[in-house]
Coordinates of C-alpha atoms in Angstrom, one line a residue:
Chain A
M282 CA 25.2 -86.3 72.1
A283 CA 26.7 -84.7 68.8
K284 CA 25.5 -87.2 66.8
N285 CA 21.9 -87.0 68.6
S286 CA 21.8 -83.1 67.7
N287 CA 23.1 -83.6 64.0
K288 CA 19.9 -86.3 63.6
K289 CA 17.8 -83.3 65.1
D290 CA 19.0 -80.7 62.7
N291 CA 18.3 -83.2 59.9
G292 CA 14.7 -84.2 61.1
L293 CA 14.0 -80.3 61.4
N294 CA 15.4 -79.7 58.0
D295 CA 13.3 -82.6 56.5
F296 CA 10.4 -81.3 58.5
M297 CA 10.7 -77.9 57.0
L298 CA 11.5 -79.2 53.6
K299 CA 8.0 -81.4 53.8
G300 CA 6.1 -78.7 55.2
F301 CA 6.9 -76.0 52.6
D302 CA 6.7 -78.4 50.0
A303 CA 9.9 -76.7 48.3
N304 CA 11.4 -77.9 45.0
H305 CA 13.6 -76.7 42.4
K306 CA 10.8 -75.2 40.6
D307 CA 9.7 -73.1 43.7
F308 CA 13.5 -71.9 44.3
E309 CA 13.8 -70.8 40.5
L310 CA 10.3 -68.8 41.2
L311 CA 11.8 -67.3 44.2
R312 CA 15.1 -66.3 42.3
F313 CA 12.8 -64.7 39.6
Y314 CA 10.7 -62.8 41.8
I315 CA 13.4 -61.1 43.8
S316 CA 15.4 -60.5 40.6
K317 CA 12.3 -58.7 39.4
D318 CA 12.0 -56.7 42.6
I319 CA 15.4 -55.6 42.2
K320 CA 14.8 -54.4 38.9
R321 CA 11.7 -52.6 39.9
I322 CA 13.7 -50.7 42.6
E323 CA 16.4 -50.1 40.0
K324 CA 13.9 -48.3 37.9
K325 CA 12.7 -46.0 40.8
I326 CA 16.3 -44.8 41.2
P327 CA 16.7 -41.6 39.2
Q328 CA 18.2 -42.4 35.8
G329 CA 21.3 -40.5 35.7
E330 CA 21.4 -40.8 31.8
S331 CA 18.4 -38.9 31.4
Q332 CA 18.8 -36.4 33.9
I333 CA 22.2 -35.5 32.1
V334 CA 20.1 -35.2 28.8
C335 CA 17.6 -33.0 30.2
C336 CA 20.3 -30.8 32.1
M337 CA 22.2 -30.5 28.8
I338 CA 19.2 -29.5 26.5
A339 CA 18.2 -27.2 29.4
S340 CA 21.6 -25.5 29.7
L341 CA 22.1 -25.4 26.0
I342 CA 18.6 -23.5 25.3
D343 CA 19.8 -21.0 28.5
L344 CA 23.5 -20.6 26.6
L345 CA 21.5 -19.8 23.1
I346 CA 19.3 -17.1 25.3
A347 CA 22.4 -15.4 26.9
Y348 CA 24.2 -15.2 24.0
F349 CA 21.3 -13.8 22.0
F350 CA 20.3 -11.3 24.6
K351 CA 23.9 -10.6 26.2
D352 CA 24.2 -7.6 23.8
I353 CA 20.6 -6.0 24.2
L354 CA 21.3 -6.3 28.0
S355 CA 24.6 -4.4 27.6
N356 CA 22.9 -1.7 25.3
Y357 CA 20.1 -1.2 27.3
A358 CA 22.5 -0.8 30.6
A359 CA 24.6 1.8 28.2
N360 CA 21.6 3.6 27.0
A361 CA 20.0 3.7 30.4
K362 CA 23.4 5.1 31.8
M363 CA 22.9 2.8 34.5
G364 CA 25.5 3.4 37.5
N365 CA 27.5 0.2 38.4
L366 CA 25.5 -0.8 41.1
C367 CA 22.2 -1.0 38.8
N368 CA 24.3 -2.9 36.2
V369 CA 24.9 -5.4 38.7
I370 CA 21.7 -5.7 39.7
L371 CA 20.2 -6.1 36.2
R372 CA 22.9 -8.8 35.6
M373 CA 22.2 -10.7 38.9
I374 CA 18.4 -10.7 38.0
A375 CA 19.3 -11.9 34.5
I376 CA 21.4 -14.7 35.9
I377 CA 18.4 -15.8 38.4
V378 CA 15.9 -15.9 35.4
L379 CA 18.2 -17.9 33.5
I380 CA 18.6 -20.2 36.7
V381 CA 14.8 -20.7 37.0
M382 CA 14.5 -20.8 33.3
F383 CA 17.2 -23.9 33.4
L384 CA 15.2 -25.6 36.2
L385 CA 12.2 -25.0 34.6
L386 CA 13.3 -26.2 31.2
S387 CA 14.7 -29.3 32.4
K388 CA 11.9 -30.5 34.5
M389 CA 9.7 -29.6 31.1
I390 CA 12.2 -31.8 29.0
K391 CA 12.3 -34.6 31.5
R392 CA 8.6 -34.9 31.3
F393 CA 8.2 -34.8 27.8
L394 CA 10.8 -37.5 27.6
E395 CA 8.8 -39.4 29.8
Y396 CA 5.7 -38.8 28.2
R397 CA 7.1 -40.0 24.9
K398 CA 8.4 -43.2 26.3
R399 CA 5.1 -43.8 28.0
K400 CA 3.5 -43.1 24.5
K401 CA 5.7 -45.8 22.8
Q402 CA 4.5 -48.3 25.6
I403 CA 1.0 -47.7 25.2
S404 CA 1.3 -47.8 21.3
G405 CA 3.1 -51.1 21.5
E406 CA 6.1 -49.8 19.5
L407 CA 8.5 -50.8 22.1
L408 CA 7.8 -54.3 20.8
Y409 CA 9.7 -53.6 17.4
S410 CA 12.5 -51.2 19.0
D411 CA 13.2 -52.7 22.2
A412 CA 14.7 -56.1 22.5
E413 CA 14.5 -56.1 26.3
Y414 CA 10.8 -55.1 26.6
K415 CA 10.6 -58.4 24.3
Q416 CA 12.6 -60.3 26.2
E417 CA 10.7 -59.3 29.3
I418 CA 7.4 -60.7 28.0
I419 CA 9.2 -64.2 27.1
D420 CA 10.4 -64.2 30.6
D421 CA 6.9 -63.3 32.2
F422 CA 5.6 -66.3 30.1
D423 CA 8.2 -68.6 31.3
N424 CA 8.5 -67.5 34.6
I425 CA 4.8 -66.3 35.4
A426 CA 2.6 -67.5 33.0
C427 CA 4.0 -71.3 32.9
D428 CA 4.6 -71.6 36.6
G429 CA 1.2 -70.2 37.1
L430 CA -0.3 -73.2 35.8
L431 CA 2.0 -75.5 37.7
I432 CA 0.9 -73.2 40.8
C433 CA -2.9 -73.9 40.0
Q434 CA -2.1 -77.8 39.3
N435 CA -0.6 -77.8 43.0
Y436 CA -3.7 -76.2 44.6
I437 CA -6.0 -78.3 42.8
A438 CA -4.3 -81.4 44.2
K439 CA -4.7 -79.9 47.4
Y440 CA -8.0 -78.8 46.8
H441 CA -9.1 -82.4 46.6
K442 CA -7.4 -83.5 49.7
E443 CA -8.8 -80.7 51.8
Q444 CA -11.6 -81.3 54.2
K445 CA -12.3 -77.7 55.7
D446 CA -14.5 -75.5 53.7
Y447 CA -12.6 -72.3 53.9
I448 CA -9.1 -73.6 53.2
K449 CA -10.9 -75.4 50.0
E450 CA -12.4 -71.8 48.9
F451 CA -8.9 -70.2 49.5
Y452 CA -7.1 -72.7 47.4
L453 CA -10.2 -71.8 44.6
Y454 CA -9.5 -68.5 44.7
E455 CA -5.8 -69.0 44.4
V456 CA -6.3 -71.1 41.4
L457 CA -8.7 -68.3 39.9
H458 CA -6.2 -65.5 40.6
H459 CA -3.3 -67.5 39.0
L460 CA -5.0 -68.6 36.2
T461 CA -6.4 -65.2 35.4
K462 CA -2.6 -63.9 35.5
S463 CA -1.4 -66.5 33.3
L464 CA -4.0 -66.1 30.6
K465 CA -3.5 -62.1 30.5
I466 CA 0.6 -62.8 30.0
F467 CA -0.4 -65.5 27.5
D468 CA -2.9 -63.3 25.4
I469 CA -0.3 -60.7 24.9
I470 CA 1.8 -63.8 23.3
Y471 CA -1.3 -64.8 21.2
E472 CA -1.9 -61.3 19.8
N473 CA 1.6 -60.8 18.8
S474 CA 2.5 -64.5 18.0
D475 CA 4.3 -63.5 14.8
Q476 CA 6.8 -61.6 17.4
F477 CA 7.0 -64.4 20.1
V478 CA 6.1 -67.7 18.7
S479 CA 8.7 -69.7 16.6
D480 CA 9.9 -73.2 16.4
K481 CA 13.2 -71.8 14.7
D482 CA 14.4 -69.3 17.1
D483 CA 15.6 -70.8 20.4
N484 CA 14.9 -67.5 22.1
L485 CA 11.3 -67.6 21.3
I486 CA 8.4 -69.6 22.3
D487 CA 8.0 -73.0 20.7
S488 CA 4.6 -73.5 19.0
Y489 CA 4.0 -76.8 20.9
R490 CA 4.7 -75.1 24.3
A491 CA 2.1 -72.6 23.4
K492 CA -0.4 -74.9 22.4
N493 CA 0.1 -77.1 25.5
F494 CA -0.2 -73.8 27.5
V495 CA -3.9 -73.9 26.0
I496 CA -4.6 -77.4 26.7
F497 CA -3.1 -77.0 30.4
A498 CA -5.3 -74.1 30.9
Q499 CA -8.5 -75.5 29.6
E500 CA -8.0 -78.5 32.0
I501 CA -8.0 -76.0 34.9
Y502 CA -10.7 -73.8 33.5
V503 CA -12.8 -77.0 33.4
F504 CA -12.1 -77.6 37.3
L505 CA -13.2 -74.0 38.1
E506 CA -16.2 -74.1 36.0
K507 CA -17.1 -77.1 38.3
E508 CA -16.4 -76.1 41.5
C509 CA -17.3 -72.4 41.1
K510 CA -20.9 -73.2 40.2
K511 CA -22.0 -73.0 44.0
A512 CA -20.4 -69.5 44.1
D513 CA -22.9 -66.9 44.1
E514 CA -20.6 -63.9 43.8
S515 CA -21.0 -61.9 40.4
G516 CA -17.3 -61.1 40.7
I517 CA -16.2 -64.7 40.0
K518 CA -18.9 -65.3 37.2
T519 CA -17.4 -62.2 35.6
V520 CA -13.6 -63.6 36.1
L521 CA -15.0 -67.0 34.6
I522 CA -16.6 -65.6 31.5
N523 CA -13.7 -63.7 30.7
M524 CA -11.4 -67.0 31.2
D525 CA -13.6 -68.8 29.0
A526 CA -13.9 -66.1 26.0
K527 CA -9.7 -66.1 26.2
I528 CA -9.3 -69.9 26.2
S529 CA -11.8 -70.0 23.6
K530 CA -9.9 -67.7 21.7
F531 CA -6.5 -69.4 22.3
K532 CA -8.1 -72.7 21.1
R533 CA -7.9 -71.4 17.5
M534 CA -4.3 -71.9 17.6
L535 CA -4.6 -75.9 18.3
Chain B
M61 CA -27.8 -64.7 -0.8
G62 CA -30.5 -63.7 1.7
R63 CA -31.4 -60.2 2.4
Y64 CA -29.6 -60.2 5.6
E65 CA -26.5 -61.1 4.1
R66 CA -26.4 -58.4 1.7
E67 CA -27.0 -56.0 4.3
F68 CA -24.0 -57.4 6.3
E69 CA -21.8 -57.0 3.0
K70 CA -22.8 -53.8 2.3
A71 CA -22.2 -52.8 5.8
E72 CA -18.8 -54.3 5.6
K73 CA -18.2 -52.5 2.2
D74 CA -19.5 -49.0 3.9
A75 CA -16.6 -49.6 6.6
E76 CA -14.0 -50.0 3.8
K77 CA -14.5 -46.8 2.0
F78 CA -12.7 -43.6 2.5
D79 CA -13.6 -41.6 5.3
L80 CA -12.3 -38.1 5.8
D81 CA -13.1 -38.4 9.5
D82 CA -10.3 -40.9 10.1
Y83 CA -7.5 -38.4 9.5
F84 CA -9.0 -36.0 12.3
A85 CA -9.2 -38.6 14.5
H86 CA -6.3 -37.7 16.8
G87 CA -5.7 -35.5 19.9
I88 CA -6.8 -35.7 23.5
N89 CA -9.8 -38.0 22.5
Y90 CA -8.1 -40.9 21.4
F91 CA -5.0 -43.1 22.5
K92 CA -3.1 -45.5 20.2
C93 CA -2.3 -49.1 21.2
G94 CA -1.8 -52.5 19.3
C95 CA 1.0 -51.7 17.0
K96 CA 1.4 -54.5 14.6
K97 CA 3.7 -55.2 11.7
N98 CA 1.3 -57.8 10.3
L99 CA -2.6 -57.9 10.6
S100 CA -4.5 -60.7 9.1
V101 CA -7.7 -58.5 9.2
V102 CA -7.5 -54.7 9.3
Y103 CA -11.0 -54.1 9.4
N104 CA -13.4 -55.0 12.2
Y105 CA -16.4 -56.4 10.3
P106 CA -18.3 -57.1 13.3
F107 CA -18.4 -53.9 14.6
A108 CA -19.3 -52.6 10.9
T109 CA -22.2 -55.0 10.7
A110 CA -23.4 -54.3 14.4
L111 CA -23.7 -50.4 13.5
A112 CA -26.0 -51.5 10.3
I113 CA -28.0 -53.8 12.4
I114 CA -28.5 -50.6 15.0
G115 CA -29.2 -48.5 11.7
E116 CA -31.8 -50.8 10.6
L117 CA -33.5 -51.4 13.9
Y118 CA -33.5 -47.9 15.4
G119 CA -32.3 -45.7 12.5
T120 CA -35.7 -45.3 10.5
D121 CA -36.1 -42.0 11.6
I122 CA -33.0 -40.7 10.7
P123 CA -33.0 -38.4 7.4
G124 CA -30.9 -39.1 4.6
R125 CA -30.4 -41.8 1.8
N126 CA -27.4 -43.1 3.7
G127 CA -27.2 -46.7 4.4
N128 CA -27.8 -48.5 7.6
Y129 CA -24.0 -48.6 8.7
H130 CA -24.2 -44.6 8.6
K131 CA -27.7 -44.2 10.0
G132 CA -26.4 -46.9 13.1
I133 CA -23.3 -44.5 13.5
A134 CA -26.0 -41.5 13.8
Y135 CA -28.3 -43.1 16.3
L136 CA -25.3 -44.1 18.8
S137 CA -23.8 -40.4 18.2
N138 CA -27.2 -39.0 19.1
E139 CA -28.0 -41.1 22.0
L140 CA -24.5 -40.9 23.6
G141 CA -23.7 -37.2 22.6
V142 CA -20.6 -38.6 21.1
H143 CA -18.8 -37.6 18.0
K144 CA -19.6 -39.9 14.9
R145 CA -15.9 -40.0 14.5
Q146 CA -15.1 -41.7 18.1
I147 CA -17.7 -44.4 16.6
K148 CA -16.2 -45.1 13.4
I149 CA -12.7 -45.1 14.6
L150 CA -13.3 -48.7 16.2
R151 CA -14.2 -50.4 12.8
K152 CA -10.6 -50.4 11.5
A153 CA -7.0 -50.5 12.4
F154 CA -4.7 -47.6 10.8
V155 CA -1.5 -47.6 9.0
Y156 CA 1.2 -46.0 11.2
K157 CA 5.0 -45.9 10.6
N158 CA 4.6 -48.7 8.1
K159 CA 2.9 -50.8 10.7
Y160 CA -0.8 -51.0 12.1
I161 CA -2.5 -49.4 14.9
Y162 CA -5.8 -49.3 16.8
K163 CA -6.8 -45.9 17.7
I164 CA -9.4 -45.8 20.5
P165 CA -11.5 -43.2 21.9
Y166 CA -11.5 -42.7 25.6
K167 CA -15.4 -43.1 25.0
V168 CA -15.0 -46.7 24.1
V169 CA -16.8 -48.1 27.3
P170 CA -20.1 -45.9 26.8
I171 CA -20.1 -46.7 23.2
V172 CA -19.7 -50.7 23.5
T173 CA -22.3 -50.9 26.3
K174 CA -24.9 -49.1 24.4
M175 CA -24.1 -51.5 21.5
I176 CA -24.5 -54.4 23.6
E177 CA -27.7 -53.1 25.3
L178 CA -29.2 -52.5 21.7
L179 CA -28.2 -55.8 20.3
S180 CA -28.9 -57.9 23.1
A181 CA -32.5 -56.5 23.6
N182 CA -33.2 -57.5 19.9
E183 CA -31.6 -60.9 20.1
S184 CA -34.9 -62.6 19.3
K185 CA -34.8 -60.7 15.8
K186 CA -34.0 -62.5 13.1
I187 CA -30.9 -60.0 11.8
V188 CA -29.4 -60.3 15.1
K189 CA -29.8 -63.9 15.2
K190 CA -27.9 -64.4 12.0
F191 CA -25.4 -62.0 12.8
L192 CA -24.5 -63.5 16.3
K193 CA -24.4 -66.9 14.5
R194 CA -21.6 -66.1 12.3
Q195 CA -19.3 -64.9 15.1
N196 CA -16.5 -66.8 16.8
S197 CA -17.4 -65.6 20.4
F198 CA -20.3 -66.0 22.9
V199 CA -19.3 -62.7 24.8
Y200 CA -20.7 -59.2 23.0
R201 CA -17.6 -57.3 24.0
E202 CA -15.5 -60.1 22.3
I203 CA -17.8 -60.2 19.0
L204 CA -17.6 -56.3 19.1
I205 CA -14.0 -55.2 20.0
G206 CA -12.2 -58.3 20.9
K207 CA -8.8 -57.2 19.3
Q208 CA -8.8 -54.1 20.4
Y209 CA -9.8 -54.9 24.3
S210 CA -6.7 -57.4 24.4
E211 CA -4.5 -54.6 23.2
I212 CA -6.1 -52.4 25.7
E213 CA -5.6 -54.9 28.6
A214 CA -2.1 -55.1 27.5
V215 CA -1.1 -51.3 27.9
A216 CA -3.4 -50.7 30.7
K217 CA -0.7 -50.8 33.2
Y218 CA 1.2 -47.7 31.7
D219 CA -1.7 -45.2 32.2
E220 CA -4.3 -44.7 34.8
R221 CA -7.2 -43.5 32.3
I222 CA -6.7 -46.7 30.4
W223 CA -6.4 -49.0 33.4
Q224 CA -10.1 -47.4 34.4
I225 CA -11.2 -48.1 30.6
C226 CA -9.8 -51.5 30.9
N227 CA -11.6 -52.4 34.2
E228 CA -14.7 -51.4 32.9
L229 CA -14.4 -53.1 29.8
T230 CA -13.6 -56.4 31.8
M231 CA -17.0 -55.9 33.5
L232 CA -18.8 -55.9 30.1
V233 CA -19.3 -60.0 29.9
K234 CA -23.0 -59.9 28.4
K235 CA -23.0 -63.2 26.9
V236 CA -25.0 -64.3 23.9
E237 CA -28.3 -66.2 25.2

């Protein structure tokens, strides 16, 4: 009976593996996406370091203001011949003002630092100053762009075997989606090839890999062009034209 | 060299000339993207040539002795209600912290849309045919601002306004017939 249940388990495992068609590449992709999600969650958690910087700068400014106005406040209280109670109230108001200023200043400084970082991301300067950012793009090429082409190839194989029209359409749109994503990532590599493509540096992308990517993408595009001819939707035509334009551009590196 | 080739060459030379407006092209109307250490071609010659063609075809009423390149800019500026500076800025990359960078006006979409409309309406004209024959792409957007578009696409995710601009530019897929 134990042997029978073991056979059943193995049979179930085999069925599940065949059904999901999982292989090493799929697991590698799963690992990559999980780690990417973890990194994204980590980014959303308030960055302790930048908060400390904002608070330090804000408190420094507050201290300077308190230092410069300390004497003015004392002289004013003396000249106005204020009683102790009035003196205390005045100082409490000053403290409240300083606390409010501290909160406002730390928010303003945080916003300013975020604005500066975003400006650097938009301008593209990070490519030359942040090695982690550059590595992220290379990782995207390795784990999203290249695997995207393999996913497309997989769907194309299933498309040719499938009989039902709505499932074929699904596969077709998946190929469109994954190829679009892959080409978008490769466009960054292509436009900055002096930073990303090198046969001498192991950390960068080899030129023969980049060229092979273009050839592979071209083949997938040819399939899409043929199969999407029947599609009436202008959205698909727009996507195809953009793809064609990109691949024609990339072919200059062949 | 034919007459049109001379026009194209003149437009390219006009684009390369010093322009004081370039120093005023900053602030809320522009954003910078596409920082590069090395740039094989600093000037966007097809864009400059396209401006000259528009000047030749539509700028005949524009007074002044300026060439077709400047007439094209003036025409577009009047039509779109956009400052000339915002049009001219797309003709080149700028030196920025020992590197090169593109300055993009937030009104890039109406500028490029109008240029595509004017050029595609005159595709049968010899000057436009000659111009299009020299280009590497068959999509107008790629011919006019191909490099800038790639850079905008790469950074669209960081800013909502740029994302919107990228989406609108992506829809501009008018092909050369």
